[in-house]
Amino acid sequence: MTDISAAAGDGAGQAPWWRSAVFYQVYPRSFADSDGDGVGDLGGLREKLGYLELLGVDALWICPVMRSPMADGGYDVSDPRDIDPLFGGMAAMDAIIAEAHDRDMRVTMDLVPNHTSDRHPWFRAALAAGPASPERARYWFRDGRGPDGAEPPNNWPSIFGGPAWTRVIEPDGRPGQWYLHVFAAEQPDLNWENPEVAADFEQTMRFWLDRGVDGFRLDVAHGMAKPDGLPDMAHIPTHMLHLDDDDPRFNNPGVHDLHRGIRKIINEYPHAVSIGEVWVHDNTRFGEYVRPDELHLAFNFRLAQTAFEPERIREAVDNSLRAVSQVAASPTWTLSNHDIEREVTRYGGGAVGQARARAMILLEMALPGAVFVYNGAELGLPNVDDLPEAALRDPTWERSGHTERGRDGCRVPLPWEGDRPPFGFTTGTPWLPMPPQWAGLTVEAQLERLDSMLSLYRMAIELRAVRPEFAGPGLEWYGSPPGCLAFRRDGGLLCVLNATDAPILLPAGDVLLTSAPLSGRKLPANSTAWLI
Ligand code: TEU
């Protein structure tokens, strides 16, 4: 393997590379297109690795690129050990691994253990084999309720809307059993109680680790175990984002044994990291996922769910630190991803949204732990909320009966250069339309401007990597005026955020970086300063 795998950082006393890494999340469909079909691909990513090196990120997290019919943007996998031709096939992935490593960047892949595509050979075989077959035992097939089995086996809704069950036509041509899909009908849930499922996942992990990847983001890591008897839900959530911790579809205790099994395998690859997508509110339950023999890291979404209000931000930070400190794990920070409205929009949009997103990225980069940057955040892209209905691709749109537009608004392709769509993203027609107003947000427009979002990200990432003031796992809150926040890192960095609508006087110290220009020693509204 290349030398960066050798320098794994797991030797005696050395912190593992991922503990305070900046990960860059690539949503491949939307990053860069190399073949003109309008959908981003690994060839496009390869051409932009120099850009990511310039940005200064330590690692990539590449959303699913395995073979898929693309019913959910690749989260419906029909062959987990091959790269979809849409993304350039296996050769393109091998090139990414090699060239990213040459540039000292780690490569992590998104794996989808909770479900497969309905076109996966296992699911096709399950349909053909009929009830009570070993083929069906890899999924959750059940008879329906009601006299003729015409009602779903329980009342669970799918996260994307509609019931979480679909009835199949049996080999004899009659309507028969139902299968469980917590997400789209094209994503049948796997039954992890079946040892074949774990064995196959082991093969998948080894396949990629042996090819040189540095770890995985595990999709729906909190959903892989199902409760005994698949009981009805007590409360049906009205919106897919408002899930509570007692939702029987997620966070069942059996999930921890599954993560222990996964960790045992990953431990054979000491440089590799496992990062779980874990949606759970309670700290103790969150901490359970990152115990020493489970996941290395888990996404904590508190900050991404927090308004631009100092008390709430402080609570979110404290909460995330507490959740991991109970089990001596590392915190993770994220402001957005491919499922969440972009932060510029969340913080109010326009100039205020931009200013606050700038302030928040400095706050986030000042925190101890790993940081995840979603592609396009470094350009200050807003959500695109006016996509024409005909353009929407998220399965949520159809499944919700056109009541929820879904997540396409945060997945619009990245603008690279030029003054009109498709801004160098593709030579063809982008899979989602790109707003003409993004001319000022292209990489080209921002690269040379010191006051751009892109330059702020570059400076913040570099300072975070090289300055000793960012050392240490802890932080201490400082007294600060109402509407402000201030904390000091063990290494001495002081981070001050001004969320009031007026300038504040900075405390003593040398200014390392600010998210907005100072006037004298005054930090403007909606901005953050780093002092040493
Ligand atoms: O998301 C799992 C998940 O729980 C989210 O779907 C979330 O509740 C929803 O997106 C509302 O924001 C993961 C992936 O991140 C997502 O893109 C996939 O669609 C989903 O799994 C199914 O694989």
Coordinates of C-alpha atoms in Angstrom, one line a residue, residues 32-225:
A32 CA -18.0 16.9 -10.9
D33 CA -18.9 15.1 -14.1
S34 CA -16.2 13.8 -16.4
D35 CA -18.2 12.2 -19.1
G36 CA -20.9 14.7 -20.0
D37 CA -23.9 12.6 -18.9
G38 CA -24.9 15.2 -16.4
V39 CA -24.2 13.0 -13.3
G40 CA -21.0 13.5 -11.3
D41 CA -18.6 10.5 -11.2
L42 CA -15.3 9.3 -9.9
G43 CA -13.5 10.6 -13.0
G44 CA -14.8 14.0 -12.1
L45 CA -13.6 13.6 -8.5
R46 CA -10.2 12.5 -9.7
E47 CA -9.8 15.7 -11.7
K48 CA -10.6 17.7 -8.6
L49 CA -8.4 16.0 -6.1
G50 CA -5.9 18.9 -6.6
Y51 CA -8.7 21.3 -5.5
L52 CA -9.3 19.2 -2.4
E53 CA -5.6 19.1 -1.6
L54 CA -5.6 22.9 -1.9
L55 CA -8.6 23.1 0.4
G56 CA -6.5 21.1 2.9
V57 CA -8.8 18.3 3.9
D58 CA -7.4 15.2 5.5
A59 CA -9.9 12.6 4.2
L60 CA -12.7 12.0 1.8
W61 CA -16.0 10.4 2.6
I62 CA -17.5 9.3 -0.7
C63 CA -21.2 8.7 -0.6
P64 CA -22.3 5.3 -2.1
V65 CA -20.7 4.5 -5.5
M66 CA -21.4 0.8 -5.5
R67 CA -23.6 -0.8 -8.2
S68 CA -27.1 0.6 -7.8
P69 CA -30.3 1.2 -9.8
M70 CA -30.2 4.6 -8.1
A71 CA -33.7 4.6 -6.6
D72 CA -32.2 6.6 -3.7
G73 CA -29.1 8.2 -5.2
G74 CA -27.0 5.0 -4.7
Y75 CA -28.2 4.1 -1.1
D76 CA -30.0 1.2 -2.8
V77 CA -27.1 -1.2 -3.5
S78 CA -27.4 -4.1 -5.9
D79 CA -23.8 -5.2 -5.7
P80 CA -21.7 -3.9 -2.7
R81 CA -18.4 -5.2 -4.2
D82 CA -18.4 -3.3 -7.5
I83 CA -18.5 0.3 -8.6
D84 CA -21.4 1.4 -10.7
P85 CA -20.5 2.1 -14.3
L86 CA -22.4 5.4 -13.9
F87 CA -19.5 6.4 -11.6
G88 CA -16.8 5.0 -13.7
G89 CA -16.4 1.4 -12.6
M90 CA -13.8 -0.2 -10.4
A91 CA -10.8 1.3 -12.3
A92 CA -12.0 4.8 -11.4
M93 CA -12.2 3.8 -7.7
D94 CA -8.7 2.3 -7.7
A95 CA -7.4 5.5 -9.3
I96 CA -9.1 7.6 -6.6
I97 CA -7.6 5.5 -3.8
A98 CA -4.1 5.7 -5.3
E99 CA -4.1 9.4 -6.2
A100 CA -5.8 10.5 -3.0
H101 CA -3.1 8.6 -1.1
D102 CA -0.4 10.2 -3.2
R103 CA -1.8 13.6 -2.0
D104 CA -1.9 12.4 1.6
M105 CA -5.6 12.2 1.7
R106 CA -7.4 9.3 3.2
V107 CA -10.4 7.7 1.5
T108 CA -13.5 6.5 3.3
M109 CA -16.5 4.9 1.6
D110 CA -20.1 4.9 2.5
L111 CA -21.4 1.3 3.0
V112 CA -25.1 0.5 3.5
P113 CA -25.5 -2.4 5.9
N114 CA -29.2 -1.9 6.8
H115 CA -30.7 -2.7 3.4
T116 CA -30.0 -3.7 -0.2
S117 CA -31.6 -2.7 -3.5
D118 CA -34.6 -4.7 -4.5
R119 CA -32.5 -5.7 -7.6
H120 CA -29.8 -7.3 -5.4
P121 CA -29.6 -11.0 -6.4
W122 CA -30.5 -12.0 -2.8
F123 CA -33.8 -10.1 -3.0
R124 CA -34.6 -11.4 -6.5
A125 CA -34.0 -14.9 -5.2
A126 CA -36.2 -14.2 -2.1
L127 CA -39.1 -13.2 -4.4
A128 CA -38.7 -16.3 -6.5
A129 CA -38.3 -18.7 -3.7
G130 CA -41.5 -18.0 -1.9
P131 CA -42.6 -18.0 1.8
A132 CA -40.6 -19.8 4.5
S133 CA -37.6 -20.2 2.2
P134 CA -34.0 -19.6 3.4
E135 CA -33.8 -16.9 0.7
R136 CA -36.6 -14.9 2.4
A137 CA -34.9 -15.3 5.8
R138 CA -32.2 -12.7 4.7
Y139 CA -34.9 -10.0 4.7
W140 CA -38.0 -9.3 6.8
F141 CA -40.8 -11.1 5.0
R142 CA -44.1 -11.5 7.0
D143 CA -47.7 -12.5 6.3
G144 CA -50.1 -9.5 6.3
R145 CA -52.7 -8.9 8.9
G146 CA -56.5 -9.1 8.4
P147 CA -58.4 -12.2 7.1
D148 CA -56.8 -12.2 3.7
G149 CA -53.4 -10.8 4.8
A150 CA -54.2 -7.6 2.9
E151 CA -53.0 -5.3 5.8
P152 CA -49.3 -4.7 6.5
P153 CA -47.8 -6.7 9.3
N154 CA -47.4 -3.7 11.5
N155 CA -48.1 0.1 11.4
W156 CA -44.6 1.3 10.7
P157 CA -44.3 4.1 8.2
S158 CA -41.4 4.4 5.8
I159 CA -39.0 7.3 6.5
F160 CA -39.7 8.6 3.0
G161 CA -43.5 8.4 3.5
G162 CA -46.2 5.7 3.0
P163 CA -46.1 2.3 4.8
A164 CA -42.7 0.6 5.5
W165 CA -44.2 -2.6 4.0
T166 CA -44.8 -3.7 0.4
R167 CA -46.8 -6.7 -0.6
V168 CA -45.3 -9.1 -3.1
I169 CA -46.8 -11.2 -5.8
E170 CA -45.9 -14.8 -5.1
P171 CA -44.5 -17.2 -7.7
D172 CA -48.0 -18.6 -8.1
G173 CA -49.2 -15.2 -9.3
R174 CA -51.2 -14.3 -6.1
P175 CA -50.7 -11.5 -3.7
G176 CA -48.8 -12.9 -0.8
Q177 CA -46.3 -11.8 1.9
W178 CA -45.1 -8.4 2.7
Y179 CA -41.5 -7.2 3.1
L180 CA -40.1 -4.5 5.4
H181 CA -38.4 -1.4 4.0
V182 CA -37.8 1.4 6.5
F183 CA -36.8 3.6 3.5
A184 CA -38.0 3.2 -0.1
A185 CA -39.7 0.1 -1.4
E186 CA -36.6 -0.4 -3.5
Q187 CA -34.6 -0.7 -0.3
P188 CA -35.6 -3.9 1.5
D189 CA -34.2 -4.1 5.1
L190 CA -31.8 -6.9 5.7
N191 CA -32.3 -9.3 8.6
W192 CA -29.0 -9.1 10.6
E193 CA -30.2 -12.0 12.8
N194 CA -29.3 -14.2 9.8
P195 CA -25.6 -15.0 10.0
E196 CA -25.3 -14.9 6.2
V197 CA -25.9 -11.2 6.3
A198 CA -23.0 -10.4 8.7
A199 CA -20.8 -12.8 6.7
D200 CA -21.5 -11.0 3.5
F201 CA -20.9 -7.6 5.1
E202 CA -17.6 -8.9 6.3
Q203 CA -16.7 -9.9 2.8
T204 CA -17.6 -6.4 1.6
M205 CA -15.6 -4.6 4.2
R206 CA -12.5 -6.8 3.5
F207 CA -12.9 -6.3 -0.2
W208 CA -12.6 -2.5 0.1
L209 CA -10.1 -2.5 2.9
D210 CA -7.9 -4.8 0.9
R211 CA -8.1 -2.4 -2.0
G212 CA -6.8 0.3 0.2
V213 CA -9.7 2.3 1.5
D214 CA -9.2 3.8 5.0
G215 CA -12.5 3.1 6.5
F216 CA -16.3 3.4 6.2
R217 CA -19.2 5.6 6.9
L218 CA -21.9 3.2 7.9
D219 CA -25.3 4.2 6.7
V220 CA -28.2 3.9 9.2
A221 CA -25.8 2.3 11.8
H222 CA -28.6 2.8 14.4
G223 CA -31.2 0.9 12.4
M224 CA -29.6 -2.5 11.7
A225 CA -31.3 -4.4 14.5

